[in-house]
Amino acid sequence: MRKLDIATLIIEVDLPDWALHHRLQQFSADIGYTDITCKIVFERQANLPRKNGIPIVKEFVYNVDGDIHRWIGCEDDIPSYATATSDWSRYTMYIDPKYDDPTDEETVRLVREGIFFHLRDALVAALAKNNGLIIHSSSIIYQNKCVLFSAASGTGKSTHTAMWNELYHVPILNGDSAACRIIDGSPVAFGIPWCGMSGQFINHHAPLSAIVFLEQAKENSIVKLDTVEAFMRLTERCIMLRWSESLTKASLATIQFVVESVDCYLLKCLPDHGAVELVKKCLE
């Protein structure tokens, strides 16, 4: 049993040492009240709920006496089955026993990646319950505050933050995602271990000062968004368990608070230094 401190939420994980993904090691914690307990079990789940459960997403998500049951995994992942209590205080992931083999290098990789990916759902739920969410973005620390650059994959947000790092040597908080929580009435951004293919993340946090939505264009321009458009754009970029009505409502409330609290911009840009300078002027 080990504890992880991610976005000041304590996740207690019960799993074999060999199954722990290396990105989680930077977030180890010795103390702290447990917000959610995650247990990894190498056995088949016997009580499948198709007959006595209420389907939320047919064939994938069921409500069984208030608890959530999910089939998870795909061709590139380990097939597994997860259950969560109605308040998401306990999360259990069942993995086929044939994957309980720490001697096989490829099996170890698959298990670590599978557990790592699905633990993110537990964090998404814990954040939703605690005025938080995960934003698909590449983020920097500039003047001791966090700036999020958010866009669809392939738009160039990582390229943009890389130029910030090149020009001004700013730390990159996360190359693909960041957690945001409302703490003492203000949005705070946190680095998390889930960073996509970028490989860039640090265990750090800072007040969130701005969100910049990127679009590719033939020339650079930037406009400040009103809260309505900022809300719509940010909702598209947040990771949510949308099949859960209560968690989705909680996430939407947090999104509304964020866009009312920080400046949000639309940057139409080329992948050049001029786009960086344009944003820098707005921030200053």
mmCIF file of C-alpha atoms in Angstrom:
data_model
loop_
_atom_site.group_PDB
_atom_site.id
_atom_site.type_symbol
_atom_site.label_atom_id
_atom_site.label_comp_id
_atom_site.label_asym_id
_atom_site.label_seq_id
_atom_site.Cartn_x
_atom_site.Cartn_y
_atom_site.Cartn_z
ATOM 1 C CA MET A 1 0.000 0.000 0.000
ATOM 2 C CA ARG A 2 1.387 3.401 -0.972
ATOM 3 C CA LYS A 3 0.096 6.960 -0.960
ATOM 4 C CA LEU A 4 0.242 9.448 -3.813
ATOM 5 C CA ASP A 5 -0.230 13.189 -3.390
ATOM 6 C CA ILE A 6 -1.590 14.546 -6.684
ATOM 7 C CA ALA A 7 -3.124 18.039 -6.768
ATOM 8 C CA THR A 8 -3.183 17.885 -2.937
ATOM 9 C CA LEU A 9 -5.491 14.869 -3.095
ATOM 10 C CA ILE A 10 -4.235 11.709 -1.417
ATOM 11 C CA ILE A 11 -4.744 8.551 -3.458
ATOM 12 C CA GLU A 12 -3.915 5.331 -1.646
ATOM 13 C CA VAL A 13 -2.950 2.574 -4.073
ATOM 14 C CA ASP A 14 -2.742 -1.101 -3.195
ATOM 15 C CA LEU A 15 -0.745 -2.905 -5.892
ATOM 16 C CA PRO A 16 2.478 -4.919 -6.288
ATOM 17 C CA ASP A 17 5.617 -2.772 -6.470
ATOM 18 C CA TRP A 18 6.457 -4.101 -9.931
ATOM 19 C CA ALA A 19 3.119 -2.803 -11.290
ATOM 20 C CA LEU A 20 3.695 0.834 -10.286
ATOM 21 C CA HIS A 21 4.310 3.166 -13.236
ATOM 22 C CA HIS A 22 7.543 5.164 -12.897
ATOM 23 C CA ARG A 23 5.750 8.494 -13.440
ATOM 24 C CA LEU A 24 3.816 8.014 -10.206
ATOM 25 C CA GLN A 25 6.944 7.700 -8.076
ATOM 26 C CA GLN A 26 7.529 11.469 -8.018
ATOM 27 C CA PHE A 27 4.167 11.907 -6.279
ATOM 28 C CA SER A 28 4.751 9.524 -3.370
ATOM 29 C CA ALA A 29 3.509 10.785 -0.003
ATOM 30 C CA ASP A 30 4.173 9.635 3.546
ATOM 31 C CA ILE A 31 1.191 11.228 5.284
ATOM 32 C CA GLY A 32 -2.197 12.714 4.510
ATOM 33 C CA TYR A 33 -5.885 11.904 4.832
ATOM 34 C CA THR A 34 -6.882 9.453 2.096
ATOM 35 C CA ASP A 35 -9.366 10.869 -0.416
ATOM 36 C CA ILE A 36 -9.700 7.721 -2.510
ATOM 37 C CA THR A 37 -8.472 4.149 -2.108
ATOM 38 C CA CYS A 38 -7.554 2.232 -5.274
ATOM 39 C CA LYS A 39 -7.000 -1.508 -5.147
ATOM 40 C CA ILE A 40 -5.524 -3.549 -7.995
ATOM 41 C CA VAL A 41 -6.545 -7.216 -7.922
ATOM 42 C CA PHE A 42 -5.271 -9.937 -10.231
ATOM 43 C CA GLU A 43 -8.432 -12.008 -10.448
ATOM 44 C CA ARG A 44 -11.568 -12.229 -12.538
ATOM 45 C CA GLN A 45 -14.610 -10.350 -11.285
ATOM 46 C CA ALA A 46 -17.266 -12.997 -10.721
ATOM 47 C CA ASN A 47 -20.359 -10.882 -10.103
ATOM 48 C CA LEU A 48 -20.981 -9.410 -13.530
ATOM 49 C CA PRO A 49 -23.948 -7.031 -13.364
ATOM 50 C CA ARG A 50 -25.578 -7.435 -16.771
ATOM 51 C CA LYS A 51 -28.591 -9.219 -15.250
ATOM 52 C CA ASN A 52 -29.128 -7.169 -12.095
ATOM 53 C CA GLY A 53 -27.511 -3.846 -13.003
ATOM 54 C CA ILE A 54 -28.967 -0.719 -14.566
ATOM 55 C CA PRO A 55 -27.082 0.148 -17.769
ATOM 56 C CA ILE A 56 -25.613 3.659 -17.880
ATOM 57 C CA VAL A 57 -23.621 3.055 -21.058
ATOM 58 C CA LYS A 58 -24.846 -0.247 -22.510
ATOM 59 C CA GLU A 59 -22.274 -3.060 -22.346
ATOM 60 C CA PHE A 60 -19.699 -0.828 -20.622
ATOM 61 C CA VAL A 61 -21.015 0.983 -17.533
ATOM 62 C CA TYR A 62 -23.620 -0.280 -15.054
ATOM 63 C CA ASN A 63 -25.124 0.937 -11.818
ATOM 64 C CA VAL A 64 -25.398 -1.930 -9.344
ATOM 65 C CA ASP A 65 -27.042 -0.959 -6.047
ATOM 66 C CA GLY A 66 -25.476 2.493 -6.326
ATOM 67 C CA ASP A 67 -21.963 1.280 -7.196
ATOM 68 C CA ILE A 68 -20.393 1.723 -10.622
ATOM 69 C CA HIS A 69 -19.239 -1.304 -12.634
ATOM 70 C CA ARG A 70 -17.202 -0.800 -15.812
ATOM 71 C CA TRP A 71 -15.565 -2.936 -18.467
ATOM 72 C CA ILE A 72 -12.353 -1.258 -19.529
ATOM 73 C CA GLY A 73 -9.511 -1.979 -21.917
ATOM 74 C CA CYS A 74 -9.059 -2.281 -25.666
ATOM 75 C CA GLU A 75 -6.898 -4.145 -28.175
ATOM 76 C CA ASP A 76 -3.810 -2.162 -27.094
ATOM 77 C CA ASP A 77 -4.557 -2.404 -23.377
ATOM 78 C CA ILE A 78 -5.009 -5.062 -20.729
ATOM 79 C CA PRO A 79 -8.638 -6.197 -20.499
ATOM 80 C CA SER A 80 -9.923 -5.371 -17.046
ATOM 81 C CA TYR A 81 -12.984 -4.635 -14.983
ATOM 82 C CA ALA A 82 -13.423 -1.838 -12.464
ATOM 83 C CA THR A 83 -15.865 -1.043 -9.689
ATOM 84 C CA ALA A 84 -16.287 2.170 -7.751
ATOM 85 C CA THR A 85 -18.449 3.020 -4.778
ATOM 86 C CA SER A 86 -21.134 5.636 -5.385
ATOM 87 C CA ASP A 87 -19.048 8.327 -3.654
ATOM 88 C CA TRP A 88 -15.848 7.227 -5.463
ATOM 89 C CA SER A 89 -14.030 6.773 -2.160
ATOM 90 C CA ARG A 90 -13.025 3.222 -3.174
ATOM 91 C CA TYR A 91 -11.989 2.058 -6.627
ATOM 92 C CA THR A 92 -11.089 -1.541 -7.478
ATOM 93 C CA MET A 93 -9.547 -2.711 -10.729
ATOM 94 C CA TYR A 94 -9.701 -6.417 -11.575
ATOM 95 C CA ILE A 95 -7.076 -7.718 -14.005
ATOM 96 C CA ASP A 96 -7.011 -11.165 -15.579
ATOM 97 C CA PRO A 97 -4.623 -13.358 -13.488
ATOM 98 C CA LYS A 98 -2.654 -14.289 -16.605
ATOM 99 C CA TYR A 99 -1.116 -10.799 -16.451
ATOM 100 C CA ASP A 100 0.252 -11.382 -12.944
ATOM 101 C CA ASP A 101 3.734 -12.102 -14.249
ATOM 102 C CA PRO A 102 6.534 -9.754 -13.127
ATOM 103 C CA THR A 103 9.122 -11.884 -14.957
ATOM 104 C CA ASP A 104 7.910 -11.013 -18.470
ATOM 105 C CA GLU A 105 9.066 -7.563 -19.619
ATOM 106 C CA GLU A 106 6.221 -6.955 -22.080
ATOM 107 C CA THR A 107 3.577 -8.039 -19.563
ATOM 108 C CA VAL A 108 5.035 -5.691 -16.955
ATOM 109 C CA ARG A 109 4.883 -2.826 -19.442
ATOM 110 C CA LEU A 110 1.261 -3.554 -20.361
ATOM 111 C CA VAL A 111 0.198 -3.833 -16.731
ATOM 112 C CA ARG A 112 1.947 -0.636 -15.680
ATOM 113 C CA GLU A 113 0.528 1.332 -18.610
ATOM 114 C CA GLY A 114 -2.983 -0.083 -18.120
ATOM 115 C CA ILE A 115 -3.117 0.633 -14.391
ATOM 116 C CA PHE A 116 -1.566 4.063 -14.899
ATOM 117 C CA PHE A 117 -4.114 5.050 -17.537
ATOM 118 C CA HIS A 118 -7.143 3.897 -15.556
ATOM 119 C CA LEU A 119 -5.987 5.439 -12.284
ATOM 120 C CA ARG A 120 -6.523 8.742 -14.061
ATOM 121 C CA ASP A 121 -10.277 8.084 -13.948
ATOM 122 C CA ALA A 122 -10.058 7.782 -10.175
ATOM 123 C CA LEU A 123 -8.264 11.142 -10.065
ATOM 124 C CA VAL A 124 -10.857 12.729 -12.379
ATOM 125 C CA ALA A 125 -13.608 11.617 -10.000
ATOM 126 C CA ALA A 126 -11.713 12.758 -6.900
ATOM 127 C CA LEU A 127 -11.066 16.147 -8.498
ATOM 128 C CA ALA A 128 -14.703 16.587 -9.516
ATOM 129 C CA LYS A 129 -15.757 15.993 -5.915
ATOM 130 C CA ASN A 130 -13.196 18.532 -4.682
ATOM 131 C CA ASN A 131 -13.680 21.552 -6.953
ATOM 132 C CA GLY A 132 -11.212 20.340 -9.534
ATOM 133 C CA LEU A 133 -10.752 19.022 -13.055
ATOM 134 C CA ILE A 134 -8.128 17.984 -15.611
ATOM 135 C CA ILE A 135 -7.570 20.291 -18.584
ATOM 136 C CA HIS A 136 -6.040 19.009 -21.818
ATOM 137 C CA SER A 137 -3.320 21.613 -22.201
ATOM 138 C CA SER A 138 0.371 22.375 -22.289
ATOM 139 C CA SER A 139 1.275 24.640 -19.392
ATOM 140 C CA ILE A 140 4.119 26.873 -18.240
ATOM 141 C CA ILE A 141 5.100 28.698 -15.058
ATOM 142 C CA TYR A 142 5.614 32.373 -15.904
ATOM 143 C CA GLN A 143 6.300 34.981 -13.216
ATOM 144 C CA ASN A 144 5.374 32.398 -10.553
ATOM 145 C CA LYS A 145 1.947 31.827 -12.096
ATOM 146 C CA CYS A 146 0.624 29.167 -14.457
ATOM 147 C CA VAL A 147 -0.516 29.820 -18.020
ATOM 148 C CA LEU A 148 -2.402 27.025 -19.805
ATOM 149 C CA PHE A 149 -2.288 26.683 -23.597
ATOM 150 C CA SER A 150 -5.199 24.507 -24.663
ATOM 151 C CA ALA A 151 -6.177 23.122 -28.063
ATOM 152 C CA ALA A 152 -7.061 19.938 -29.862
ATOM 153 C CA SER A 153 -4.223 17.464 -30.348
ATOM 154 C CA GLY A 154 -1.949 18.433 -33.237
ATOM 155 C CA THR A 155 -2.738 22.144 -33.091
ATOM 156 C CA GLY A 156 0.686 23.108 -31.751
ATOM 157 C CA LYS A 157 0.295 23.794 -28.036
ATOM 158 C CA SER A 158 3.460 21.817 -27.184
ATOM 159 C CA THR A 159 5.353 23.699 -29.887
ATOM 160 C CA HIS A 160 4.178 26.971 -28.380
ATOM 161 C CA THR A 161 5.271 26.131 -24.833
ATOM 162 C CA ALA A 162 8.585 24.829 -26.173
ATOM 163 C CA MET A 163 9.208 28.286 -27.658
ATOM 164 C CA TRP A 164 8.435 29.873 -24.283
ATOM 165 C CA ASN A 165 11.007 27.574 -22.736
ATOM 166 C CA GLU A 166 13.526 28.384 -25.462
ATOM 167 C CA LEU A 167 13.076 32.170 -25.221
ATOM 168 C CA TYR A 168 12.474 32.698 -21.511
ATOM 169 C CA HIS A 169 13.572 29.421 -19.882
ATOM 170 C CA VAL A 170 10.201 29.017 -18.162
ATOM 171 C CA PRO A 171 9.431 25.627 -16.569
ATOM 172 C CA ILE A 172 6.887 23.457 -18.364
ATOM 173 C CA LEU A 173 4.389 22.260 -15.776
ATOM 174 C CA ASN A 174 2.959 19.574 -18.044
ATOM 175 C CA GLY A 175 3.183 19.002 -21.773
ATOM 176 C CA ASP A 176 -0.295 17.550 -22.257
ATOM 177 C CA SER A 177 -2.582 17.938 -19.201
ATOM 178 C CA ALA A 178 -2.844 19.845 -15.948
ATOM 179 C CA ALA A 179 -5.092 19.611 -12.941
ATOM 180 C CA CYS A 180 -6.873 22.707 -11.695
ATOM 181 C CA ARG A 181 -8.498 23.111 -8.290
ATOM 182 C CA ILE A 182 -10.306 25.950 -6.567
ATOM 183 C CA ILE A 183 -8.417 26.462 -3.316
ATOM 184 C CA ASP A 184 -9.296 29.285 -0.898
ATOM 185 C CA GLY A 185 -11.450 30.854 -3.599
ATOM 186 C CA SER A 186 -8.798 30.910 -6.351
ATOM 187 C CA PRO A 187 -7.889 28.538 -9.220
ATOM 188 C CA VAL A 188 -4.573 26.726 -8.756
ATOM 189 C CA ALA A 189 -2.877 24.626 -11.460
ATOM 190 C CA PHE A 190 -1.013 21.421 -10.630
ATOM 191 C CA GLY A 191 1.416 19.256 -12.529
ATOM 192 C CA ILE A 192 0.229 15.648 -12.823
ATOM 193 C CA PRO A 193 1.997 12.482 -14.033
ATOM 194 C CA TRP A 194 -0.324 12.014 -17.027
ATOM 195 C CA CYS A 195 1.449 13.961 -19.778
ATOM 196 C CA GLY A 196 0.634 12.147 -23.013
ATOM 197 C CA MET A 197 3.503 11.585 -25.406
ATOM 198 C CA SER A 198 5.296 14.754 -24.322
ATOM 199 C CA GLY A 199 7.033 13.140 -21.341
ATOM 200 C CA GLN A 200 7.069 16.589 -19.696
ATOM 201 C CA PHE A 201 5.706 17.085 -16.184
ATOM 202 C CA ILE A 202 6.858 18.355 -12.814
ATOM 203 C CA ASN A 203 5.344 17.914 -9.361
ATOM 204 C CA HIS A 204 4.646 21.588 -8.795
ATOM 205 C CA HIS A 205 1.721 24.000 -8.522
ATOM 206 C CA ALA A 206 1.052 27.696 -9.038
ATOM 207 C CA PRO A 207 -1.894 30.113 -9.180
ATOM 208 C CA LEU A 208 -3.634 29.955 -12.544
ATOM 209 C CA SER A 209 -3.379 33.357 -14.239
ATOM 210 C CA ALA A 210 -4.622 32.727 -17.797
ATOM 211 C CA ILE A 211 -5.908 30.173 -20.290
ATOM 212 C CA VAL A 212 -4.978 30.621 -23.946
ATOM 213 C CA PHE A 213 -6.900 28.638 -26.566
ATOM 214 C CA LEU A 214 -4.863 28.065 -29.724
ATOM 215 C CA GLU A 215 -5.940 27.940 -33.352
ATOM 216 C CA GLN A 216 -3.656 27.696 -36.365
ATOM 217 C CA ALA A 217 -3.732 30.723 -38.676
ATOM 218 C CA LYS A 218 -1.730 32.509 -41.372
ATOM 219 C CA GLU A 219 -1.008 35.464 -39.087
ATOM 220 C CA ASN A 220 -0.863 36.092 -35.356
ATOM 221 C CA SER A 221 -3.765 37.680 -33.474
ATOM 222 C CA ILE A 222 -5.177 37.441 -29.967
ATOM 223 C CA VAL A 223 -8.516 38.431 -28.426
ATOM 224 C CA LYS A 224 -9.857 38.179 -24.910
ATOM 225 C CA LEU A 225 -12.901 35.910 -24.631
ATOM 226 C CA ASP A 226 -16.099 36.593 -22.754
ATOM 227 C CA THR A 227 -17.111 34.048 -20.134
ATOM 228 C CA VAL A 228 -19.690 32.340 -22.363
ATOM 229 C CA GLU A 229 -17.249 31.510 -25.154
ATOM 230 C CA ALA A 230 -14.503 30.702 -22.651
ATOM 231 C CA PHE A 231 -16.876 28.288 -20.882
ATOM 232 C CA MET A 232 -17.743 26.493 -24.133
ATOM 233 C CA ARG A 233 -14.117 26.186 -25.197
ATOM 234 C CA LEU A 234 -12.863 25.037 -21.819
ATOM 235 C CA THR A 235 -15.623 22.431 -21.502
ATOM 236 C CA GLU A 236 -14.412 20.852 -24.758
ATOM 237 C CA ARG A 237 -10.890 20.592 -23.375
ATOM 238 C CA CYS A 238 -11.663 19.076 -19.954
ATOM 239 C CA ILE A 239 -11.473 15.369 -19.148
ATOM 240 C CA MET A 240 -14.722 14.329 -17.499
ATOM 241 C CA LEU A 241 -16.574 11.100 -16.738
ATOM 242 C CA ARG A 242 -19.512 12.315 -18.796
ATOM 243 C CA TRP A 243 -21.639 9.254 -18.101
ATOM 244 C CA SER A 244 -21.816 10.345 -14.434
ATOM 245 C CA GLU A 245 -24.398 13.115 -14.090
ATOM 246 C CA SER A 246 -23.299 14.177 -10.599
ATOM 247 C CA LEU A 247 -19.576 14.311 -11.446
ATOM 248 C CA THR A 248 -20.258 16.142 -14.706
ATOM 249 C CA LYS A 249 -22.354 18.773 -12.937
ATOM 250 C CA ALA A 250 -19.586 19.268 -10.395
ATOM 251 C CA SER A 251 -16.989 19.657 -13.161
ATOM 252 C CA LEU A 252 -19.141 22.171 -15.051
ATOM 253 C CA ALA A 253 -19.515 24.238 -11.883
ATOM 254 C CA THR A 254 -15.733 24.318 -11.525
ATOM 255 C CA ILE A 255 -15.312 25.311 -15.182
ATOM 256 C CA GLN A 256 -17.747 28.192 -14.662
ATOM 257 C CA PHE A 257 -15.781 29.404 -11.641
ATOM 258 C CA VAL A 258 -12.488 29.199 -13.530
ATOM 259 C CA VAL A 259 -13.610 31.229 -16.564
ATOM 260 C CA GLU A 260 -15.071 33.877 -14.252
ATOM 261 C CA SER A 261 -11.814 34.063 -12.277
ATOM 262 C CA VAL A 262 -9.017 34.094 -14.859
ATOM 263 C CA ASP A 263 -8.411 35.797 -18.199
ATOM 264 C CA CYS A 264 -9.129 33.586 -21.200
ATOM 265 C CA TYR A 265 -7.829 34.342 -24.701
ATOM 266 C CA LEU A 266 -8.128 33.016 -28.238
ATOM 267 C CA LEU A 267 -4.737 33.020 -29.966
ATOM 268 C CA LYS A 268 -4.782 32.510 -33.722
ATOM 269 C CA CYS A 269 -1.184 31.986 -34.624
ATOM 270 C CA LEU A 270 1.754 30.743 -36.584
ATOM 271 C CA PRO A 271 4.332 28.499 -34.855
ATOM 272 C CA ASP A 272 6.761 31.397 -34.417
ATOM 273 C CA HIS A 273 8.237 33.655 -31.771
ATOM 274 C CA GLY A 274 5.845 36.461 -32.694
ATOM 275 C CA ALA A 275 2.970 34.452 -31.220
ATOM 276 C CA VAL A 276 4.879 34.113 -27.952
ATOM 277 C CA GLU A 277 5.516 37.858 -27.775
ATOM 278 C CA LEU A 278 1.845 38.575 -28.470
ATOM 279 C CA VAL A 279 0.743 36.461 -25.495
ATOM 280 C CA LYS A 280 3.506 37.883 -23.308
ATOM 281 C CA LYS A 281 2.213 41.422 -23.866
ATOM 282 C CA CYS A 282 -1.274 40.373 -22.779
ATOM 283 C CA LEU A 283 0.037 38.696 -19.638
ATOM 284 C CA GLU A 284 2.060 41.756 -18.690
#
